[in-house]
Amino acid sequence: MRRLNVRPAQIDECIQKSMFAFSVKPQNPELQPGELLLLQLVKTEANRLGKLRSRIDFALVFDHIEPDHDGMMSRLHWPKENRTWPWIVYGSATVPTIPFSLESLDLSMDYDGQTNPRSIDPRDERLIMPYIQWTLAEVPMPTLQLVPASQVAQTFGQERTLAAIYNHDRIAILHEVSRKTVMVEQFTRNQFLADSLKSYYENRCQICGKDFQPEYGIGFSETHHVQYLAQGGRDVSENIVVICPNHHRIIHATNAHFNRHILTYEYPNGLREPLVRPDHFVKTPQFSKP
Ligand SMILES: [Zn+2]
């Protein structure tokens, strides 16, 4: 595992293409396929953005590295940087993290400084791994997930969980742009995104607030895609509601309409039900304020 310093102006391309650029090819040891590269906002920019405690939101999974002899790839991918790099890293995936900073963890050494990339000690990797949200990745690897999606809010708190869900959404939306050539339509839903949202709401219905826990002793809820995936809806949080089974059935039975402007379900008979808990449609995570 390594940490990379990255500036906000560069990061969208890193997330979207799972790419990064180096001035020097990392040696001793060389990068290994599958190795995680933590995208850390440079300190001055993190400070400016109020993200000193959440400098890391994403990690790349290293695949291979290639020289950029004539600077063509550098200019193509980071045109505003007005410079080129001799080495380009290609990742196999971008993985969202629970937002965190290395400085906030009880690590064995200081990973600050300009060195890029900086190797992370294996002892410290173990402390960092729970923050990597493999199950929210586009190709989930649940076996590597240390905290199950259904417990993520109970472990890291609601604000950080919502921020990790938004990190998932940012990757999904950026990747969509580059995937217009996909020929076969696939309506894959990420079960772990659904479970993370249920965890955030503690399985309470966003429409009526129904909580099964007190009466039945278990949390129970369902997720519903506002715009069906088969009709072009995205598998991102802004297209998902967490609801009780009654509301799920009645929304389908009446073909109720979700009015996004007022966050209200509107039924054909005129009944309107505003969300009692609209959080993930309206919130901006506040945890990052220093
Ligand atoms: Zn309900």
PDB file of C-alpha atoms and ligand atoms in Angstrom:
ATOM      1  CA  MET A   1       0.000   0.000   0.000  1.00  0.00           C
ATOM      2  CA  ARG A   2       1.224   3.519  -0.826  1.00  0.00           C
ATOM      3  CA  ARG A   3      -0.090   6.971  -0.354  1.00  0.00           C
ATOM      4  CA  LEU A   4      -0.098   9.430  -3.246  1.00  0.00           C
ATOM      5  CA  ASN A   5      -0.361  13.188  -2.967  1.00  0.00           C
ATOM      6  CA  VAL A   6      -2.936  14.517  -5.396  1.00  0.00           C
ATOM      7  CA  ARG A   7      -4.400  17.961  -6.035  1.00  0.00           C
ATOM      8  CA  PRO A   8      -8.177  18.510  -6.381  1.00  0.00           C
ATOM      9  CA  ALA A   9      -7.697  19.659  -9.989  1.00  0.00           C
ATOM     10  CA  GLN A  10      -6.189  16.280 -10.875  1.00  0.00           C
ATOM     11  CA  ILE A  11      -8.371  13.940  -8.885  1.00  0.00           C
ATOM     12  CA  ASP A  12     -11.441  13.576 -11.123  1.00  0.00           C
ATOM     13  CA  GLU A  13      -9.321  12.084 -13.879  1.00  0.00           C
ATOM     14  CA  CYS A  14      -7.614   9.782 -11.357  1.00  0.00           C
ATOM     15  CA  ILE A  15     -11.014   8.557 -10.162  1.00  0.00           C
ATOM     16  CA  GLN A  16     -12.590   8.279 -13.578  1.00  0.00           C
ATOM     17  CA  LYS A  17      -9.737   6.565 -15.414  1.00  0.00           C
ATOM     18  CA  SER A  18      -8.090   4.918 -12.391  1.00  0.00           C
ATOM     19  CA  MET A  19      -4.861   6.633 -13.481  1.00  0.00           C
ATOM     20  CA  PHE A  20      -2.018   8.533 -11.841  1.00  0.00           C
ATOM     21  CA  ALA A  21       1.259  10.104 -12.990  1.00  0.00           C
ATOM     22  CA  PHE A  22       4.743   9.903 -11.460  1.00  0.00           C
ATOM     23  CA  SER A  23       7.958  11.856 -11.950  1.00  0.00           C
ATOM     24  CA  VAL A  24       9.989   8.830 -10.932  1.00  0.00           C
ATOM     25  CA  LYS A  25       9.171   5.155 -11.355  1.00  0.00           C
ATOM     26  CA  PRO A  26       8.670   3.674  -7.880  1.00  0.00           C
ATOM     27  CA  GLN A  27      11.471   1.226  -6.985  1.00  0.00           C
ATOM     28  CA  ASN A  28      12.425  -0.795  -3.930  1.00  0.00           C
ATOM     29  CA  PRO A  29       9.936  -2.272  -3.950  1.00  0.00           C
ATOM     30  CA  GLU A  30       8.264  -1.875  -7.322  1.00  0.00           C
ATOM     31  CA  LEU A  31       4.510  -1.478  -7.408  1.00  0.00           C
ATOM     32  CA  GLN A  32       2.709  -4.815  -7.358  1.00  0.00           C
ATOM     33  CA  PRO A  33      -0.545  -5.566  -9.228  1.00  0.00           C
ATOM     34  CA  GLY A  34      -3.427  -5.343  -6.771  1.00  0.00           C
ATOM     35  CA  GLU A  35      -1.527  -2.952  -4.496  1.00  0.00           C
ATOM     36  CA  LEU A  36      -3.644  -0.124  -3.098  1.00  0.00           C
ATOM     37  CA  LEU A  37      -2.718   3.483  -3.839  1.00  0.00           C
ATOM     38  CA  LEU A  38      -4.387   5.959  -1.466  1.00  0.00           C
ATOM     39  CA  LEU A  39      -5.306   9.239  -3.172  1.00  0.00           C
ATOM     40  CA  GLN A  40      -4.488  11.849  -0.515  1.00  0.00           C
ATOM     41  CA  LEU A  41      -5.299  15.515  -1.057  1.00  0.00           C
ATOM     42  CA  VAL A  42      -2.187  17.684  -0.685  1.00  0.00           C
ATOM     43  CA  LYS A  43      -2.203  19.356   2.708  1.00  0.00           C
ATOM     44  CA  THR A  44      -2.552  22.994   1.669  1.00  0.00           C
ATOM     45  CA  GLU A  45      -5.550  22.162  -0.523  1.00  0.00           C
ATOM     46  CA  ALA A  46      -7.112  19.930   2.132  1.00  0.00           C
ATOM     47  CA  ASN A  47      -6.771  22.817   4.569  1.00  0.00           C
ATOM     48  CA  ARG A  48      -8.396  25.215   2.116  1.00  0.00           C
ATOM     49  CA  LEU A  49     -11.302  22.787   1.546  1.00  0.00           C
ATOM     50  CA  GLY A  50     -11.808  22.035   5.252  1.00  0.00           C
ATOM     51  CA  LYS A  51     -10.780  18.417   4.634  1.00  0.00           C
ATOM     52  CA  LEU A  52      -7.758  18.053   6.906  1.00  0.00           C
ATOM     53  CA  ARG A  53      -9.465  15.175   8.702  1.00  0.00           C
ATOM     54  CA  SER A  54     -10.699  13.565   5.506  1.00  0.00           C
ATOM     55  CA  ARG A  55      -7.834  13.892   3.042  1.00  0.00           C
ATOM     56  CA  ILE A  56      -8.451  10.408   1.611  1.00  0.00           C
ATOM     57  CA  ASP A  57     -11.747   9.513  -0.123  1.00  0.00           C
ATOM     58  CA  PHE A  58     -10.529   7.106  -2.813  1.00  0.00           C
ATOM     59  CA  ALA A  59      -7.912   4.455  -3.536  1.00  0.00           C
ATOM     60  CA  LEU A  60      -6.686   3.045  -6.843  1.00  0.00           C
ATOM     61  CA  VAL A  61      -5.932  -0.632  -7.350  1.00  0.00           C
ATOM     62  CA  PHE A  62      -2.576  -0.737  -9.168  1.00  0.00           C
ATOM     63  CA  ASP A  63      -2.477  -2.689 -12.424  1.00  0.00           C
ATOM     64  CA  HIS A  64       0.560  -1.585 -14.428  1.00  0.00           C
ATOM     65  CA  ILE A  65       2.879   1.354 -15.142  1.00  0.00           C
ATOM     66  CA  GLU A  66       3.988   2.635 -18.543  1.00  0.00           C
ATOM     67  CA  PRO A  67       6.394   5.343 -19.682  1.00  0.00           C
ATOM     68  CA  ASP A  68       4.964   8.482 -21.280  1.00  0.00           C
ATOM     69  CA  HIS A  69       7.932   9.200 -23.552  1.00  0.00           C
ATOM     70  CA  ASP A  70       6.527  12.121 -25.505  1.00  0.00           C
ATOM     71  CA  GLY A  71       4.154  13.403 -22.795  1.00  0.00           C
ATOM     72  CA  MET A  72       1.100  12.634 -24.899  1.00  0.00           C
ATOM     73  CA  MET A  73      -0.760  10.770 -22.155  1.00  0.00           C
ATOM     74  CA  SER A  74       0.062  13.460 -19.576  1.00  0.00           C
ATOM     75  CA  ARG A  75      -1.315  16.195 -21.804  1.00  0.00           C
ATOM     76  CA  LEU A  76      -4.340  14.121 -22.789  1.00  0.00           C
ATOM     77  CA  HIS A  77      -5.393  13.331 -19.234  1.00  0.00           C
ATOM     78  CA  TRP A  78      -4.222  16.397 -17.326  1.00  0.00           C
ATOM     79  CA  PRO A  79      -4.349  19.163 -19.957  1.00  0.00           C
ATOM     80  CA  LYS A  80      -4.580  21.994 -17.426  1.00  0.00           C
ATOM     81  CA  GLU A  81      -1.405  21.004 -15.603  1.00  0.00           C
ATOM     82  CA  ASN A  82       0.903  22.413 -18.285  1.00  0.00           C
ATOM     83  CA  ARG A  83       3.433  19.709 -17.658  1.00  0.00           C
ATOM     84  CA  THR A  84       4.172  16.085 -18.392  1.00  0.00           C
ATOM     85  CA  TRP A  85       5.255  13.096 -16.324  1.00  0.00           C
ATOM     86  CA  PRO A  86       7.569  10.316 -17.487  1.00  0.00           C
ATOM     87  CA  TRP A  87       5.480   7.550 -15.880  1.00  0.00           C
ATOM     88  CA  ILE A  88       1.754   6.838 -15.970  1.00  0.00           C
ATOM     89  CA  VAL A  89       0.097   4.401 -13.581  1.00  0.00           C
ATOM     90  CA  TYR A  90      -2.935   2.456 -14.769  1.00  0.00           C
ATOM     91  CA  GLY A  91      -5.235   1.018 -12.120  1.00  0.00           C
ATOM     92  CA  SER A  92      -7.765  -1.784 -12.478  1.00  0.00           C
ATOM     93  CA  ALA A  93     -10.359  -0.042 -10.292  1.00  0.00           C
ATOM     94  CA  THR A  94     -11.117   2.960  -8.100  1.00  0.00           C
ATOM     95  CA  VAL A  95     -12.380   2.072  -4.636  1.00  0.00           C
ATOM     96  CA  PRO A  96     -14.235   4.515  -2.354  1.00  0.00           C
ATOM     97  CA  THR A  97     -13.127   4.860   1.251  1.00  0.00           C
ATOM     98  CA  ILE A  98     -14.683   6.033   4.441  1.00  0.00           C
ATOM     99  CA  PRO A  99     -13.181   9.559   4.463  1.00  0.00           C
ATOM    100  CA  PHE A 100     -10.123   9.615   6.705  1.00  0.00           C
ATOM    101  CA  SER A 101      -6.673  11.086   7.164  1.00  0.00           C
ATOM    102  CA  LEU A 102      -3.497   9.205   7.943  1.00  0.00           C
ATOM    103  CA  GLU A 103      -2.719  11.820  10.618  1.00  0.00           C
ATOM    104  CA  SER A 104      -5.953  10.987  12.437  1.00  0.00           C
ATOM    105  CA  LEU A 105      -5.044   7.305  12.796  1.00  0.00           C
ATOM    106  CA  ASP A 106      -2.651   6.011  15.429  1.00  0.00           C
ATOM    107  CA  LEU A 107       0.042   5.011  12.930  1.00  0.00           C
ATOM    108  CA  SER A 108       3.640   4.050  13.654  1.00  0.00           C
ATOM    109  CA  MET A 109       5.142   6.888  11.598  1.00  0.00           C
ATOM    110  CA  ASP A 110       4.468  10.179   9.875  1.00  0.00           C
ATOM    111  CA  TYR A 111       3.538   9.847   6.182  1.00  0.00           C
ATOM    112  CA  ASP A 112       3.529  13.567   5.443  1.00  0.00           C
ATOM    113  CA  GLY A 113       5.878  15.156   2.959  1.00  0.00           C
ATOM    114  CA  GLN A 114       6.245  15.420  -0.783  1.00  0.00           C
ATOM    115  CA  THR A 115       7.552  11.921  -1.565  1.00  0.00           C
ATOM    116  CA  ASN A 116       5.303  10.306  -4.186  1.00  0.00           C
ATOM    117  CA  PRO A 117       4.477   7.532  -3.716  1.00  0.00           C
ATOM    118  CA  ARG A 118       5.197   6.860  -0.079  1.00  0.00           C
ATOM    119  CA  SER A 119       5.163   3.227   1.106  1.00  0.00           C
ATOM    120  CA  ILE A 120       2.919   2.379   4.052  1.00  0.00           C
ATOM    121  CA  ASP A 121       4.280   0.098   6.738  1.00  0.00           C
ATOM    122  CA  PRO A 122       2.384  -3.253   6.883  1.00  0.00           C
ATOM    123  CA  ARG A 123       1.526  -2.648  10.553  1.00  0.00           C
ATOM    124  CA  ASP A 124      -0.155   0.600   9.568  1.00  0.00           C
ATOM    125  CA  GLU A 125      -1.908  -1.026   6.590  1.00  0.00           C
ATOM    126  CA  ARG A 126      -3.896  -3.100   9.028  1.00  0.00           C
ATOM    127  CA  LEU A 127      -5.237   0.053  10.667  1.00  0.00           C
ATOM    128  CA  ILE A 128      -6.082   1.595   7.299  1.00  0.00           C
ATOM    129  CA  MET A 129      -7.807  -1.407   5.671  1.00  0.00           C
ATOM    130  CA  PRO A 130     -11.173  -1.069   7.492  1.00  0.00           C
ATOM    131  CA  TYR A 131     -11.618   2.342   5.812  1.00  0.00           C
ATOM    132  CA  ILE A 132     -11.382   0.846   2.307  1.00  0.00           C
ATOM    133  CA  GLN A 133     -14.955   0.217   1.152  1.00  0.00           C
ATOM    134  CA  TRP A 134     -14.475  -2.760  -1.152  1.00  0.00           C
ATOM    135  CA  THR A 135     -18.151  -3.598  -1.077  1.00  0.00           C
ATOM    136  CA  LEU A 136     -19.037  -0.165  -2.453  1.00  0.00           C
ATOM    137  CA  ALA A 137     -16.605  -0.609  -5.346  1.00  0.00           C
ATOM    138  CA  GLU A 138     -18.089  -1.160  -8.784  1.00  0.00           C
ATOM    139  CA  VAL A 139     -16.722  -4.673  -8.758  1.00  0.00           C
ATOM    140  CA  PRO A 140     -17.281  -5.478  -5.089  1.00  0.00           C
ATOM    141  CA  MET A 141     -14.813  -7.691  -3.269  1.00  0.00           C
ATOM    142  CA  PRO A 142     -16.744  -8.449  -0.085  1.00  0.00           C
ATOM    143  CA  THR A 143     -14.139 -10.898   1.187  1.00  0.00           C
ATOM    144  CA  LEU A 144     -11.723  -8.013   1.719  1.00  0.00           C
ATOM    145  CA  GLN A 145     -14.294  -5.939   3.585  1.00  0.00           C
ATOM    146  CA  LEU A 146     -13.531  -5.826   7.301  1.00  0.00           C
ATOM    147  CA  VAL A 147     -16.732  -4.054   8.335  1.00  0.00           C
ATOM    148  CA  PRO A 148     -19.902  -5.411   6.651  1.00  0.00           C
ATOM    149  CA  ALA A 149     -21.978  -2.866   4.742  1.00  0.00           C
ATOM    150  CA  SER A 150     -24.910  -3.503   7.063  1.00  0.00           C
ATOM    151  CA  GLN A 151     -22.804  -2.266  10.022  1.00  0.00           C
ATOM    152  CA  VAL A 152     -20.948   0.573   8.378  1.00  0.00           C
ATOM    153  CA  ALA A 153     -22.888   3.435  10.007  1.00  0.00           C
ATOM    154  CA  GLN A 154     -22.788   1.720  13.390  1.00  0.00           C
ATOM    155  CA  THR A 155     -18.982   1.512  13.061  1.00  0.00           C
ATOM    156  CA  PHE A 156     -17.975   4.803  11.460  1.00  0.00           C
ATOM    157  CA  GLY A 157     -20.989   7.004  12.236  1.00  0.00           C
ATOM    158  CA  GLN A 158     -23.696   8.350   9.948  1.00  0.00           C
ATOM    159  CA  GLU A 159     -21.821  11.350   8.522  1.00  0.00           C
ATOM    160  CA  ARG A 160     -18.800   9.368   7.370  1.00  0.00           C
ATOM    161  CA  THR A 161     -21.028   6.597   6.013  1.00  0.00           C
ATOM    162  CA  LEU A 162     -23.008   9.042   3.933  1.00  0.00           C
ATOM    163  CA  ALA A 163     -19.760  10.567   2.665  1.00  0.00           C
ATOM    164  CA  ALA A 164     -18.509   7.098   1.634  1.00  0.00           C
ATOM    165  CA  ILE A 165     -21.809   6.512  -0.200  1.00  0.00           C
ATOM    166  CA  TYR A 166     -21.316   9.820  -2.000  1.00  0.00           C
ATOM    167  CA  ASN A 167     -17.760   8.719  -2.876  1.00  0.00           C
ATOM    168  CA  HIS A 168     -19.266   5.590  -4.439  1.00  0.00           C
ATOM    169  CA  ASP A 169     -21.701   7.792  -6.383  1.00  0.00           C
ATOM    170  CA  ARG A 170     -18.894  10.041  -7.631  1.00  0.00           C
ATOM    171  CA  ILE A 171     -17.001   7.060  -9.039  1.00  0.00           C
ATOM    172  CA  ALA A 172     -20.168   5.558 -10.556  1.00  0.00           C
ATOM    173  CA  ILE A 173     -21.156   8.811 -12.268  1.00  0.00           C
ATOM    174  CA  LEU A 174     -17.647   9.573 -13.542  1.00  0.00           C
ATOM    175  CA  HIS A 175     -17.261   6.031 -14.880  1.00  0.00           C
ATOM    176  CA  GLU A 176     -20.621   6.196 -16.628  1.00  0.00           C
ATOM    177  CA  VAL A 177     -19.281   8.990 -18.842  1.00  0.00           C
ATOM    178  CA  SER A 178     -16.433   6.834 -20.063  1.00  0.00           C
ATOM    179  CA  ARG A 179     -18.596   3.778 -20.632  1.00  0.00           C
ATOM    180  CA  LYS A 180     -20.867   4.879 -23.410  1.00  0.00           C
ATOM    181  CA  THR A 181     -19.580   2.116 -25.653  1.00  0.00           C
ATOM    182  CA  VAL A 182     -20.882  -0.756 -23.527  1.00  0.00           C
ATOM    183  CA  MET A 183     -23.031  -2.836 -25.856  1.00  0.00           C
ATOM    184  CA  VAL A 184     -24.862  -5.152 -23.493  1.00  0.00           C
ATOM    185  CA  GLU A 185     -27.240  -3.504 -21.085  1.00  0.00           C
ATOM    186  CA  GLN A 186     -26.787  -4.714 -17.572  1.00  0.00           C
ATOM    187  CA  PHE A 187     -29.035  -3.796 -14.724  1.00  0.00           C
ATOM    188  CA  THR A 188     -26.629  -4.665 -11.984  1.00  0.00           C
ATOM    189  CA  ARG A 189     -27.394  -3.323  -8.568  1.00  0.00           C
ATOM    190  CA  ASN A 190     -24.824  -3.044  -5.851  1.00  0.00           C
ATOM    191  CA  GLN A 191     -26.336  -4.825  -2.854  1.00  0.00           C
ATOM    192  CA  PHE A 192     -23.743  -3.240  -0.623  1.00  0.00           C
ATOM    193  CA  LEU A 193     -24.788   0.260  -1.593  1.00  0.00           C
ATOM    194  CA  ALA A 194     -28.331  -0.697  -0.571  1.00  0.00           C
ATOM    195  CA  ASP A 195     -27.067  -2.226   2.689  1.00  0.00           C
ATOM    196  CA  SER A 196     -24.956   0.848   3.481  1.00  0.00           C
ATOM    197  CA  LEU A 197     -27.987   3.092   3.022  1.00  0.00           C
ATOM    198  CA  LYS A 198     -30.123   0.807   5.200  1.00  0.00           C
ATOM    199  CA  SER A 199     -27.365   0.953   7.808  1.00  0.00           C
ATOM    200  CA  TYR A 200     -27.340   4.762   7.602  1.00  0.00           C
ATOM    201  CA  TYR A 201     -31.109   4.914   8.252  1.00  0.00           C
ATOM    202  CA  GLU A 202     -30.935   2.113  10.832  1.00  0.00           C
ATOM    203  CA  ASN A 203     -33.575   0.313   8.737  1.00  0.00           C
ATOM    204  CA  ARG A 204     -36.184   2.999   9.310  1.00  0.00           C
ATOM    205  CA  CYS A 205     -38.602   3.863   6.483  1.00  0.00           C
ATOM    206  CA  GLN A 206     -37.750   7.220   4.893  1.00  0.00           C
ATOM    207  CA  ILE A 207     -41.439   7.845   4.222  1.00  0.00           C
ATOM    208  CA  CYS A 208     -43.162   6.879   7.475  1.00  0.00           C
ATOM    209  CA  GLY A 209     -40.268   6.250   9.858  1.00  0.00           C
ATOM    210  CA  LYS A 210     -41.415   2.669  10.569  1.00  0.00           C
ATOM    211  CA  ASP A 211     -38.831   0.832  12.659  1.00  0.00           C
ATOM    212  CA  PHE A 212     -39.298  -2.931  13.076  1.00  0.00           C
ATOM    213  CA  GLN A 213     -36.627  -3.203  15.753  1.00  0.00           C
ATOM    214  CA  PRO A 214     -38.628  -2.387  18.909  1.00  0.00           C
ATOM    215  CA  GLU A 215     -41.561  -4.704  18.154  1.00  0.00           C
ATOM    216  CA  TYR A 216     -39.931  -7.525  16.252  1.00  0.00           C
ATOM    217  CA  GLY A 217     -36.371  -7.443  17.536  1.00  0.00           C
ATOM    218  CA  ILE A 218     -34.736  -7.079  14.112  1.00  0.00           C
ATOM    219  CA  GLY A 219     -34.094  -4.154  11.829  1.00  0.00           C
ATOM    220  CA  PHE A 220     -35.979  -4.613   8.549  1.00  0.00           C
ATOM    221  CA  SER A 221     -36.231  -2.391   5.506  1.00  0.00           C
ATOM    222  CA  GLU A 222     -36.121  -2.505   1.717  1.00  0.00           C
ATOM    223  CA  THR A 223     -34.605  -0.311  -0.967  1.00  0.00           C
ATOM    224  CA  HIS A 224     -36.390   0.997  -4.019  1.00  0.00           C
ATOM    225  CA  HIS A 225     -34.963   2.585  -7.162  1.00  0.00           C
ATOM    226  CA  VAL A 226     -36.922   5.770  -7.841  1.00  0.00           C
ATOM    227  CA  GLN A 227     -36.240   5.423 -11.562  1.00  0.00           C
ATOM    228  CA  TYR A 228     -36.039   1.729 -12.415  1.00  0.00           C
ATOM    229  CA  LEU A 229     -32.644   0.536 -13.587  1.00  0.00           C
ATOM    230  CA  ALA A 230     -34.329  -1.037 -16.616  1.00  0.00           C
ATOM    231  CA  GLN A 231     -35.547   2.439 -17.573  1.00  0.00           C
ATOM    232  CA  GLY A 232     -32.140   4.039 -17.332  1.00  0.00           C
ATOM    233  CA  GLY A 233     -32.087   4.768 -13.602  1.00  0.00           C
ATOM    234  CA  ARG A 234     -28.668   4.821 -12.005  1.00  0.00           C
ATOM    235  CA  ASP A 235     -27.508   2.659  -9.142  1.00  0.00           C
ATOM    236  CA  VAL A 236     -26.446   5.663  -7.066  1.00  0.00           C
ATOM    237  CA  SER A 237     -27.784   6.917  -3.757  1.00  0.00           C
ATOM    238  CA  GLU A 238     -29.773   9.817  -5.242  1.00  0.00           C
ATOM    239  CA  ASN A 239     -31.902   7.214  -7.063  1.00  0.00           C
ATOM    240  CA  ILE A 240     -32.545   4.996  -4.022  1.00  0.00           C
ATOM    241  CA  VAL A 241     -34.989   5.253  -1.109  1.00  0.00           C
ATOM    242  CA  VAL A 242     -34.962   3.100   2.020  1.00  0.00           C
ATOM    243  CA  ILE A 243     -38.570   2.168   2.821  1.00  0.00           C
ATOM    244  CA  CYS A 244     -40.745  -0.287   4.722  1.00  0.00           C
ATOM    245  CA  PRO A 245     -42.353  -3.234   2.849  1.00  0.00           C
ATOM    246  CA  ASN A 246     -45.805  -1.563   2.967  1.00  0.00           C
ATOM    247  CA  HIS A 247     -44.565   1.531   1.253  1.00  0.00           C
ATOM    248  CA  HIS A 248     -42.563  -0.514  -1.228  1.00  0.00           C
ATOM    249  CA  ARG A 249     -45.652  -2.464  -2.293  1.00  0.00           C
ATOM    250  CA  ILE A 250     -47.974   0.508  -2.460  1.00  0.00           C
ATOM    251  CA  ILE A 251     -45.510   2.553  -4.524  1.00  0.00           C
ATOM    252  CA  HIS A 252     -45.399  -0.248  -7.075  1.00  0.00           C
ATOM    253  CA  ALA A 253     -49.161  -0.930  -6.924  1.00  0.00           C
ATOM    254  CA  THR A 254     -50.111   2.716  -7.503  1.00  0.00           C
ATOM    255  CA  ASN A 255     -47.113   3.660  -9.636  1.00  0.00           C
ATOM    256  CA  ALA A 256     -46.591   6.580  -7.275  1.00  0.00           C
ATOM    257  CA  HIS A 257     -44.449   9.483  -8.439  1.00  0.00           C
ATOM    258  CA  PHE A 258     -41.460  10.774  -6.486  1.00  0.00           C
ATOM    259  CA  ASN A 259     -41.360  14.568  -6.652  1.00  0.00           C
ATOM    260  CA  ARG A 260     -37.672  15.399  -6.225  1.00  0.00           C
ATOM    261  CA  HIS A 261     -38.188  19.102  -5.753  1.00  0.00           C
ATOM    262  CA  ILE A 262     -40.186  18.668  -2.581  1.00  0.00           C
ATOM    263  CA  LEU A 263     -38.945  15.132  -1.734  1.00  0.00           C
ATOM    264  CA  THR A 264     -42.499  13.824  -1.612  1.00  0.00           C
ATOM    265  CA  TYR A 265     -44.235  10.697  -2.901  1.00  0.00           C
ATOM    266  CA  GLU A 266     -47.362  11.632  -4.852  1.00  0.00           C
ATOM    267  CA  TYR A 267     -50.106   9.045  -5.348  1.00  0.00           C
ATOM    268  CA  PRO A 268     -52.701   9.041  -8.169  1.00  0.00           C
ATOM    269  CA  ASN A 269     -55.568   9.695  -5.701  1.00  0.00           C
ATOM    270  CA  GLY A 270     -53.929  12.946  -4.616  1.00  0.00           C
ATOM    271  CA  LEU A 271     -52.305  11.695  -1.419  1.00  0.00           C
ATOM    272  CA  ARG A 272     -48.887  13.187  -0.785  1.00  0.00           C
ATOM    273  CA  GLU A 273     -46.307  11.780   1.594  1.00  0.00           C
ATOM    274  CA  PRO A 274     -43.178  13.871   2.174  1.00  0.00           C
ATOM    275  CA  LEU A 275     -40.084  11.960   3.294  1.00  0.00           C
ATOM    276  CA  VAL A 276     -39.757  12.207   7.063  1.00  0.00           C
ATOM    277  CA  ARG A 277     -36.053  11.418   6.674  1.00  0.00           C
ATOM    278  CA  PRO A 278     -34.708  12.874   3.419  1.00  0.00           C
ATOM    279  CA  ASP A 279     -31.055  13.013   4.620  1.00  0.00           C
ATOM    280  CA  HIS A 280     -29.095  11.565   1.716  1.00  0.00           C
ATOM    281  CA  PHE A 281     -31.031  13.646  -0.833  1.00  0.00           C
ATOM    282  CA  VAL A 282     -30.220  16.919   0.873  1.00  0.00           C
ATOM    283  CA  LYS A 283     -27.137  16.559   3.063  1.00  0.00           C
ATOM    284  CA  THR A 284     -23.589  17.613   2.592  1.00  0.00           C
ATOM    285  CA  PRO A 285     -21.317  15.750   4.970  1.00  0.00           C
ATOM    286  CA  GLN A 286     -20.135  18.026   7.754  1.00  0.00           C
ATOM    287  CA  PHE A 287     -17.509  15.755   9.299  1.00  0.00           C
ATOM    288  CA  SER A 288     -14.719  17.238   7.211  1.00  0.00           C
ATOM    289  CA  LYS A 289     -14.785  20.622   8.946  1.00  0.00           C
ATOM    290  CA  PRO A 290     -11.548  20.905  10.915  1.00  0.00           C
TER     291      PRO A 290
HETATM  292 ZN    ZN B   1     -43.097   3.213   5.386  1.00  0.00          ZN
END
